[in-house]
CSV table of C-alpha atoms and ligand atoms in Angstrom, one decimal:
chain,number,residue,atom,x,y,z
X,76,MET,CA,71.2,-119.8,146.4
X,77,ALA,CA,71.6,-119.6,142.6
X,78,THR,CA,73.4,-116.3,142.8
X,79,CYS,CA,75.4,-116.3,146.1
X,80,SER,CA,78.0,-118.8,147.3
X,81,PRO,CA,78.6,-118.9,151.1
X,82,GLY,CA,80.4,-115.7,152.1
X,83,ASP,CA,79.1,-113.6,149.1
X,84,TYR,CA,77.2,-110.5,150.0
X,85,LEU,CA,73.5,-110.2,149.2
X,86,ILE,CA,72.3,-106.6,149.3
X,87,VAL,CA,68.8,-106.6,150.5
X,88,PRO,CA,66.2,-104.1,152.0
X,89,ARG,CA,65.9,-104.5,155.7
X,90,ASN,CA,62.1,-105.0,155.4
X,91,CYS,CA,62.5,-108.0,153.1
X,92,HIS,CA,60.1,-110.9,153.5
X,93,ILE,CA,61.1,-113.6,156.1
X,94,SER,CA,61.7,-116.0,153.2
X,95,VAL,CA,64.8,-113.9,152.3
X,96,ILE,CA,66.2,-114.5,155.7
X,97,SER,CA,65.6,-118.3,155.2
X,98,ALA,CA,67.5,-118.0,151.9
X,99,LEU,CA,70.4,-116.4,153.7
X,100,VAL,CA,70.4,-119.4,156.1
X,101,LEU,CA,70.3,-121.9,153.2
X,102,SER,CA,72.9,-120.1,151.0
X,103,GLY,CA,75.3,-118.9,153.7
X,104,ALA,CA,75.3,-115.4,152.0
X,105,VAL,CA,76.1,-112.4,154.1
X,106,PRO,CA,73.4,-109.8,154.3
X,107,LYS,CA,74.1,-106.1,153.6
X,108,TYR,CA,71.0,-104.3,154.5
X,109,ILE,CA,69.6,-101.1,153.0
X,110,ILE,CA,67.2,-99.3,155.3
X,111,PRO,CA,64.0,-98.4,153.3
X,112,GLU,CA,62.5,-95.0,153.6
X,113,TYR,CA,60.2,-95.0,156.7
X,114,ASN,CA,57.1,-92.7,156.8
X,115,SER,CA,56.3,-92.1,160.4
X,116,ARG,CA,53.0,-90.3,159.7
X,117,TRP,CA,51.8,-93.5,158.0
X,118,ASP,CA,54.0,-95.9,160.0
X,119,ILE,CA,54.8,-97.5,156.6
X,120,ALA,CA,58.1,-98.4,155.0
X,121,GLY,CA,58.7,-97.5,151.3
X,122,GLY,CA,61.1,-98.9,148.8
X,123,ILE,CA,64.9,-98.4,148.3
X,124,THR,CA,66.5,-95.9,145.9
X,125,GLN,CA,69.1,-96.2,143.2
X,126,LEU,CA,71.3,-93.8,145.2
X,127,GLN,CA,71.2,-96.0,148.3
X,128,LEU,CA,72.1,-99.0,146.3
X,129,ASP,CA,74.9,-97.3,144.4
X,130,GLU,CA,76.4,-96.2,147.8
X,131,THR,CA,76.1,-99.7,149.2
X,132,VAL,CA,77.7,-101.4,146.2
X,133,LYS,CA,80.6,-98.9,146.3
X,134,GLU,CA,81.1,-99.4,150.1
X,135,LEU,CA,81.3,-103.2,149.6
X,136,GLU,CA,83.6,-102.8,146.6
X,137,GLU,CA,85.9,-100.5,148.6
X,138,ASP,CA,86.1,-103.2,151.4
X,139,GLY,CA,87.0,-105.8,148.8
X,140,LYS,CA,83.7,-107.8,149.3
X,141,ARG,CA,82.1,-109.9,146.5
X,142,VAL,CA,78.4,-109.0,145.9
X,143,GLY,CA,76.6,-112.1,144.8
X,144,ALA,CA,73.3,-110.4,144.0
X,145,VAL,CA,70.9,-107.5,144.9
X,146,LEU,CA,67.4,-108.3,146.0
X,147,VAL,CA,64.7,-105.7,145.9
X,148,THR,CA,61.1,-105.9,147.2
X,149,SER,CA,59.0,-104.1,144.5
X,150,PRO,CA,56.2,-103.4,145.0
X,151,THR,CA,55.9,-103.5,148.8
X,152,TYR,CA,52.7,-104.8,150.4
X,153,HIS,CA,51.4,-101.2,150.2
X,154,GLY,CA,52.2,-101.1,146.5
X,155,VAL,CA,55.3,-98.9,146.6
X,156,CYS,CA,57.6,-99.7,143.7
X,157,SER,CA,61.3,-99.1,143.6
X,158,ASN,CA,63.2,-97.9,140.6
X,159,VAL,CA,64.3,-101.4,139.4
X,160,GLN,CA,65.6,-100.0,136.1
X,161,GLY,CA,67.9,-97.6,138.0
X,162,ILE,CA,69.0,-100.4,140.3
X,163,VAL,CA,69.8,-102.7,137.3
X,164,SER,CA,71.8,-99.9,135.8
X,165,VAL,CA,74.1,-99.9,138.8
X,166,CYS,CA,74.3,-103.7,139.0
X,167,HIS,CA,74.6,-105.0,135.5
X,168,PRO,CA,77.8,-103.1,134.5
X,169,ARG,CA,79.4,-104.9,137.5
X,170,GLY,CA,78.0,-108.3,136.6
X,171,ILE,CA,75.7,-108.3,139.7
X,172,PRO,CA,72.3,-109.9,139.1
X,173,VAL,CA,69.1,-108.3,140.4
X,174,ILE,CA,66.4,-110.4,142.0
X,175,VAL,CA,63.0,-108.8,142.5
X,176,ASP,CA,60.5,-110.0,145.1
X,177,GLU,CA,57.5,-109.1,143.0
X,178,ALA,CA,55.1,-111.1,145.2
X,179,HIS,CA,52.5,-108.3,145.1
X,180,GLY,CA,53.0,-107.4,141.4
X,181,ALA,CA,52.0,-110.4,139.4
X,182,HIS,CA,49.3,-108.3,137.7
X,183,PHE,CA,51.6,-105.5,136.5
X,184,ARG,CA,52.1,-107.1,133.0
X,185,PHE,CA,48.4,-107.0,132.2
X,186,HIS,CA,47.5,-103.3,131.8
X,187,ASP,CA,49.4,-100.3,130.4
X,188,SER,CA,48.5,-98.1,133.4
X,189,LEU,CA,50.0,-100.6,135.8
X,190,PRO,CA,53.7,-100.1,136.8
X,191,SER,CA,56.3,-101.8,134.6
X,192,THR,CA,57.3,-105.3,135.7
X,193,ALA,CA,60.7,-106.1,137.1
X,194,ILE,CA,61.6,-108.2,134.1
X,195,GLU,CA,60.6,-105.3,131.7
X,196,GLN,CA,63.0,-103.1,133.7
X,197,GLY,CA,65.9,-105.5,133.2
X,198,ALA,CA,65.8,-107.7,136.4
X,199,ASP,CA,67.3,-111.1,136.1
X,200,LEU,CA,64.9,-113.0,138.4
X,201,ALA,CA,61.5,-112.0,139.6
X,202,VAL,CA,59.2,-114.1,141.8
X,203,GLN,CA,55.5,-113.4,141.8
X,204,SER,CA,52.8,-114.8,144.1
X,205,MET,CA,50.2,-115.4,141.4
X,206,HIS,CA,47.6,-116.1,144.1
X,207,LYS,CA,47.8,-112.6,145.7
X,208,VAL,CA,46.1,-110.5,143.0
X,209,LEU,CA,45.5,-113.0,140.2
X,210,CYS,CA,43.2,-115.9,140.5
X,211,SER,CA,45.4,-119.0,141.1
X,212,LEU,CA,45.2,-121.1,144.3
X,213,THR,CA,47.0,-120.0,147.4
X,214,GLN,CA,50.7,-121.1,147.5
X,215,SER,CA,51.0,-120.9,143.7
X,216,SER,CA,53.8,-118.7,142.4
X,217,MET,CA,55.9,-118.1,139.3
X,218,LEU,CA,59.7,-117.5,139.0
X,219,HIS,CA,60.6,-115.5,135.9
X,220,MET,CA,64.1,-115.3,134.5
X,221,ALA,CA,65.7,-113.1,131.8
X,222,GLY,CA,69.2,-112.5,130.5
X,223,ASP,CA,72.2,-114.7,131.0
X,224,LEU,CA,73.7,-113.3,134.2
X,225,VAL,CA,72.1,-116.1,136.3
X,226,ASP,CA,72.8,-119.7,135.4
X,227,VAL,CA,69.5,-121.4,134.5
X,228,ASP,CA,70.9,-124.8,135.4
X,229,LYS,CA,71.9,-123.6,138.9
X,230,VAL,CA,68.4,-122.2,139.3
X,231,SER,CA,67.0,-125.7,138.4
X,232,GLN,CA,69.3,-127.4,140.8
X,233,CYS,CA,68.2,-125.1,143.6
X,234,LEU,CA,64.5,-125.7,142.8
X,235,GLN,CA,65.2,-129.4,142.9
X,236,LEU,CA,66.8,-129.0,146.3
X,237,LEU,CA,63.9,-127.0,147.7
X,238,GLN,CA,60.8,-128.4,146.0
X,239,SER,CA,58.8,-131.6,146.5
X,240,SER,CA,59.5,-134.3,143.8
X,241,SER,CA,55.7,-134.7,143.8
X,242,PRO,CA,54.4,-131.4,142.4
X,243,SER,CA,50.8,-130.4,143.1
X,244,TYR,CA,48.9,-130.6,139.8
X,245,LEU,CA,46.1,-128.7,141.5
X,246,LEU,CA,48.4,-125.7,142.0
X,247,LEU,CA,50.0,-126.1,138.5
X,248,SER,CA,46.6,-126.3,136.8
X,249,SER,CA,45.4,-123.3,138.8
X,250,LEU,CA,48.4,-121.3,137.5
X,251,ASP,CA,47.6,-122.4,134.0
X,252,ALA,CA,44.0,-121.4,134.5
X,253,ALA,CA,45.1,-117.9,135.7
X,254,ARG,CA,47.4,-117.6,132.8
X,255,ASP,CA,44.6,-118.6,130.4
X,256,GLN,CA,42.2,-116.1,131.9
X,257,LEU,CA,44.7,-113.3,131.4
X,258,SER,CA,45.7,-114.3,127.9
X,259,LYS,CA,42.1,-114.4,126.7
X,260,ASN,CA,40.9,-111.2,128.4
X,261,THR,CA,43.2,-108.4,127.4
X,262,ASN,CA,41.2,-105.7,129.1
X,263,ILE,CA,40.5,-107.6,132.2
X,264,PHE,CA,42.1,-104.9,134.5
X,265,ASP,CA,40.1,-102.0,133.0
X,266,GLU,CA,37.3,-102.4,135.5
X,267,PRO,CA,39.3,-102.9,138.7
X,268,LEU,CA,41.5,-99.9,137.8
X,269,ALA,CA,38.5,-97.7,137.2
X,270,ILE,CA,36.9,-98.9,140.4
X,271,ALA,CA,40.1,-98.3,142.4
X,272,SER,CA,40.6,-94.8,140.9
X,273,GLU,CA,37.0,-93.7,141.6
X,274,THR,CA,37.2,-95.1,145.1
X,275,LYS,CA,40.4,-93.2,145.9
X,276,ASP,CA,38.9,-90.0,144.6
X,277,GLN,CA,35.8,-90.4,146.7
X,278,LEU,CA,37.8,-91.4,149.9
X,279,MET,CA,40.1,-88.3,149.5
X,280,ARG,CA,37.1,-86.1,149.6
X,281,ILE,CA,35.9,-87.4,153.0
X,282,PRO,CA,36.9,-85.1,155.9
X,283,GLY,CA,39.6,-86.7,158.0
X,284,ILE,CA,40.5,-89.4,155.6
X,285,SER,CA,43.8,-89.4,153.6
X,286,VAL,CA,44.9,-91.8,150.9
X,287,LEU,CA,48.5,-92.9,150.5
X,288,ASP,CA,50.2,-91.8,147.3
X,289,LEU,CA,53.7,-91.2,146.0
X,290,PRO,CA,54.1,-87.6,147.3
X,291,CYS,CA,53.7,-89.1,150.9
X,292,PHE,CA,57.3,-90.3,150.4
X,293,ALA,CA,60.4,-88.1,150.3
X,294,SER,CA,62.2,-90.4,147.8
X,295,ASP,CA,61.3,-90.3,144.2
X,296,PHE,CA,59.7,-93.8,143.9
X,297,PRO,CA,58.5,-94.3,140.3
X,298,ALA,CA,55.1,-95.8,140.9
X,299,ILE,CA,52.5,-97.1,143.4
X,300,ASP,CA,50.2,-99.9,142.6
X,301,PRO,CA,46.9,-98.2,141.7
X,302,LEU,CA,45.0,-101.3,142.9
X,303,ARG,CA,46.2,-100.9,146.5
X,304,ILE,CA,44.1,-98.4,148.5
X,305,THR,CA,45.8,-97.4,151.8
X,306,LEU,CA,43.9,-94.9,153.9
X,307,SER,CA,44.8,-93.1,157.0
X,308,PRO,CA,42.2,-92.3,159.7
X,309,SER,CA,44.8,-90.3,161.7
X,310,ASP,CA,42.9,-87.0,161.3
X,311,LEU,CA,39.9,-88.7,162.8
X,312,GLN,CA,42.2,-89.4,165.8
X,313,LEU,CA,41.7,-93.1,165.2
X,314,SER,CA,44.5,-95.6,164.9
X,315,GLY,CA,44.5,-98.0,161.9
X,316,PHE,CA,43.6,-100.8,164.3
X,317,GLU,CA,40.6,-98.8,165.7
X,318,ALA,CA,39.3,-97.9,162.2
X,319,ASP,CA,39.7,-101.4,161.0
X,320,ASP,CA,37.8,-102.8,164.0
X,321,ILE,CA,34.9,-100.4,163.4
X,322,LEU,CA,34.9,-101.1,159.6
X,323,TYR,CA,34.7,-104.8,160.4
X,324,GLU,CA,32.3,-104.9,163.3
X,325,ASP,CA,29.9,-102.2,162.2
X,326,HIS,CA,30.1,-102.5,158.4
X,327,GLN,CA,31.5,-106.1,157.8
X,328,ILE,CA,34.3,-104.7,155.7
X,329,VAL,CA,37.5,-106.9,155.7
X,330,SER,CA,40.7,-105.1,155.0
X,331,GLU,CA,43.8,-106.5,153.4
X,332,LEU,CA,46.3,-105.1,155.9
X,333,VAL,CA,46.2,-103.0,159.0
X,334,GLY,CA,48.8,-100.9,160.8
X,335,THR,CA,48.9,-98.3,163.6
X,336,ARG,CA,48.1,-95.5,161.2
X,337,ALA,CA,46.7,-97.0,158.1
X,338,VAL,CA,44.3,-99.6,156.7
X,339,THR,CA,45.0,-101.1,153.2
X,340,PHE,CA,42.5,-102.6,150.8
X,341,ALA,CA,43.3,-104.6,147.7
X,342,VAL,CA,41.1,-104.1,144.6
X,343,ASN,CA,41.3,-107.2,142.4
X,344,LEU,CA,39.5,-109.0,139.6
X,345,GLY,CA,36.7,-110.1,142.0
X,346,THR,CA,36.0,-106.6,143.4
X,347,ARG,CA,32.6,-105.2,142.4
X,348,VAL,CA,31.4,-101.6,142.4
X,349,ARG,CA,29.0,-102.4,145.3
X,350,ASP,CA,32.0,-103.5,147.5
X,351,VAL,CA,33.8,-100.2,147.1
X,352,GLU,CA,30.6,-98.2,147.5
X,353,LYS,CA,30.2,-99.9,150.8
X,354,LEU,CA,33.7,-99.0,151.7
X,355,VAL,CA,33.2,-95.3,150.8
X,356,GLN,CA,29.9,-95.2,152.7
X,357,SER,CA,31.5,-96.7,155.8
X,358,ALA,CA,34.4,-94.3,155.6
X,359,LYS,CA,31.8,-91.4,155.5
X,360,HIS,CA,30.2,-92.8,158.6
X,361,LEU,CA,33.6,-93.0,160.3
X,362,SER,CA,34.2,-89.4,159.4
X,363,GLU,CA,30.8,-88.1,160.5
X,364,LYS,CA,31.2,-89.9,163.8
X,365,TYR,CA,34.8,-89.1,164.7
X,366,PHE,CA,35.9,-86.0,162.7
X,367,PHE,CA,34.3,-83.4,164.9
X,368,ALA,CA,34.0,-85.6,168.0
X,369,ASN,CA,37.7,-86.2,168.1
X,370,SER,CA,39.1,-83.2,166.4
X,371,SER,CA,40.1,-81.5,169.6
X,372,GLU,CA,41.9,-84.6,171.0
X,373,SER,CA,45.4,-85.2,169.9
X,374,MET,CA,46.1,-88.8,168.8
X,375,LYS,CA,48.2,-90.8,171.2
X,376,GLU,CA,51.7,-91.1,169.8
X,377,ASN,CA,52.0,-94.8,170.4
X,378,ARG,CA,55.1,-95.7,168.5
X,379,VAL,CA,58.6,-94.6,167.9
X,380,CYS,CA,60.6,-95.3,164.8
X,381,GLY,CA,62.8,-98.4,164.8
X,382,PRO,CA,66.4,-98.3,166.1
X,383,LEU,CA,67.9,-99.2,162.8
X,384,GLU,CA,70.8,-96.7,162.7
X,385,LYS,CA,73.3,-99.1,164.3
X,386,ILE,CA,72.8,-102.7,163.2
X,387,SER,CA,75.6,-104.8,164.6
X,388,VAL,CA,76.0,-108.1,162.8
X,389,HIS,CA,78.2,-110.6,164.7
X,390,ILE,CA,77.6,-113.8,162.8
X,391,THR,CA,75.7,-114.6,159.6
X,392,PRO,CA,72.0,-115.8,159.8
X,393,ARG,CA,73.3,-119.2,158.7
X,394,GLU,CA,75.9,-119.4,161.5
X,395,ALA,CA,73.2,-118.2,164.0
X,396,PHE,CA,70.8,-120.8,162.7
X,397,PHE,CA,73.2,-123.7,163.5
X,398,THR,CA,74.4,-122.3,166.8
X,399,LYS,CA,73.0,-123.7,170.0
X,400,LYS,CA,70.6,-121.3,171.7
X,401,ARG,CA,69.1,-120.5,175.0
X,402,ARG,CA,66.2,-118.4,176.1
X,403,VAL,CA,66.8,-115.3,178.2
X,404,ARG,CA,64.5,-112.7,179.7
X,405,ILE,CA,64.3,-109.8,177.3
X,406,GLU,CA,65.7,-107.5,180.0
X,407,ASP,CA,68.8,-109.7,180.3
X,408,SER,CA,69.5,-109.9,176.6
X,409,LEU,CA,71.7,-106.7,176.2
X,410,GLY,CA,74.9,-107.6,174.4
X,411,GLU,CA,73.7,-111.2,173.5
X,412,ILE,CA,73.7,-112.4,169.9
X,413,CYS,CA,70.1,-112.7,168.8
X,414,GLY,CA,69.0,-116.2,167.7
X,415,GLU,CA,65.7,-115.4,166.1
X,416,LEU,CA,64.1,-112.9,163.8
X,417,ILE,CA,62.2,-110.1,165.7
X,418,CYS,CA,60.0,-108.0,163.5
X,419,PRO,CA,57.4,-105.8,165.0
X,420,TYR,CA,54.5,-105.3,162.5
X,421,PRO,CA,53.9,-102.5,161.6
X,422,PRO,CA,56.1,-101.3,160.0
X,423,GLY,CA,57.5,-104.8,159.3
X,424,ILE,CA,61.1,-103.7,159.5
X,425,PRO,CA,63.0,-106.3,161.6
X,426,VAL,CA,64.7,-104.9,164.7
X,427,LEU,CA,66.9,-108.0,165.1
X,428,ILE,CA,67.9,-110.7,162.6
X,429,PRO,CA,69.6,-113.9,163.8
X,430,GLY,CA,73.3,-113.2,164.3
X,431,GLU,CA,72.9,-109.5,165.3
X,432,VAL,CA,73.9,-108.1,168.7
X,433,VAL,CA,71.1,-106.9,171.0
X,434,THR,CA,72.1,-103.3,171.4
X,435,HIS,CA,70.8,-100.8,173.9
X,436,ASP,CA,68.7,-99.1,171.2
X,437,SER,CA,67.1,-102.3,169.9
X,438,LEU,CA,66.4,-103.5,173.4
X,439,SER,CA,64.7,-100.3,174.6
X,440,TYR,CA,62.7,-100.2,171.4
X,441,LEU,CA,61.4,-103.7,171.8
X,442,ILE,CA,60.6,-103.1,175.4
X,443,SER,CA,58.7,-100.0,174.4
X,444,VAL,CA,56.6,-101.7,171.7
X,445,ARG,CA,55.8,-105.0,173.2
X,446,HIS,CA,52.7,-104.0,175.1
X,447,GLN,CA,51.2,-101.8,172.3
X,448,GLY,CA,49.2,-104.5,170.6
X,449,ILE,CA,51.7,-104.7,167.7
X,450,THR,CA,52.3,-108.1,166.2
X,451,ILE,CA,55.8,-109.4,166.8
X,452,SER,CA,56.5,-111.8,163.9
X,453,GLY,CA,59.3,-114.2,163.9
X,454,ALA,CA,59.8,-114.4,167.7
X,455,ALA,CA,58.7,-117.7,169.3
X,456,ASP,CA,57.6,-115.7,172.4
X,457,ALA,CA,55.2,-113.2,170.7
X,458,GLU,CA,54.8,-111.4,174.1
X,459,LEU,CA,58.5,-110.7,174.0
X,460,ASN,CA,59.0,-111.6,177.6
X,461,SER,CA,62.0,-113.6,176.5
X,462,ILE,CA,64.1,-114.1,173.3
X,463,LEU,CA,66.3,-116.8,172.0
X,464,VAL,CA,70.0,-115.9,172.0
X,465,CYS,CA,73.0,-117.7,170.6
X,466,ASN,CA,75.3,-119.6,173.0
X,467,LEU,CA,78.6,-118.1,172.0
J,258,LIG,C1,56.9,-109.0,150.0
J,258,LIG,C2,56.5,-110.5,150.1
J,258,LIG,N1,57.3,-111.4,149.6
J,258,LIG,C3,57.1,-112.7,149.6
J,258,LIG,C4,55.9,-113.1,150.2
J,258,LIG,C5,55.7,-114.6,150.3
J,258,LIG,O1,54.7,-115.0,149.3
J,258,LIG,P1,54.0,-116.4,149.4
J,258,LIG,O2,53.0,-116.2,150.5
J,258,LIG,O3,53.3,-116.5,148.1
J,258,LIG,O4,55.0,-117.4,149.6
J,258,LIG,C6,55.0,-112.2,150.8
J,258,LIG,C7,53.8,-112.7,151.5
J,258,LIG,O5,53.0,-112.0,152.0
J,258,LIG,C8,55.3,-110.9,150.7
J,258,LIG,O6,54.5,-110.0,151.3
């Protein structure tokens, strides 16, 4: 809202957090999506590239559109960082501000071997969920600003519009305590980094287990958060969900995030060596039990990639939000304008965003995934028997 007036374009990765769609509703900005790299072996979306951004900005410029801002999610939940510096180098000469959703990267500033922060790379605004990896209370976040491309008074006005006039001193003091902890312990991330690195080395040596790393992506992403450990049990012929259930039920290991082909763990300041030793031991058990037992079976191919080639935007998310809606059977929704966000997770790339036409491809994709145990976030009917469409 501080960067885009109604009708301005916001360039944004398609797998942005739902809060970005809310911001589109509030601001009236028009989204221009960049499809992130999608790795089907891992069923994970990566970041966006400088080249994709450059092409998108030029396309909008050729059409005479005004770009209000570019928003990048870096790192992603799996820790994949985009080249923010490169993205800034495309945007700043044109006066376009860069906003970074750095929700999962609040710790980056606090160790030399962690990736560079968005602000260090020249971003104008970066929002960090301090509670995710650092030690503040849930819901506490920080918004960082640099440079003078974004009007600080406008940002303050927006915050006034969106925030309570009775701030939580509990949350504020927890942010201050987290800041204090970091400022007084300069080597605080030495231990978590050593633990994570050793754990990855050990997991990679286990037959049937792979660990996500930058070479898993075709794009040249600059970094991956070393504190995120994403493992694939695919060569054990287990899905991520199956491996996660076994790790939880048989070994009481709670993961951070689970997908069809991967399970992610977050190492943080509270992680102890005994925690990761237990993870490695449990992964060894999984391997011993399933590597040979399952090696002759071929894993069920239970997903297809999202139908994101032909997104058809009919009205903006804001117009869709204020339009009257009706509920229709999913089978009857072809050609309708979708009235709610429909985002199968994994991989967390929305198939339909409010205001988009339900195409043949999106419909058949949704019908194919709805009974596969995948979480459908955004949709009021999580079973996807019906969806909300706009009455136009
Ligand atoms: C990429 C991303 N951005 C933003 C958020 C929202 O952060 P918060 O829950 O601190 O509001 C999340 C939450 O998981 C996220 O994954």
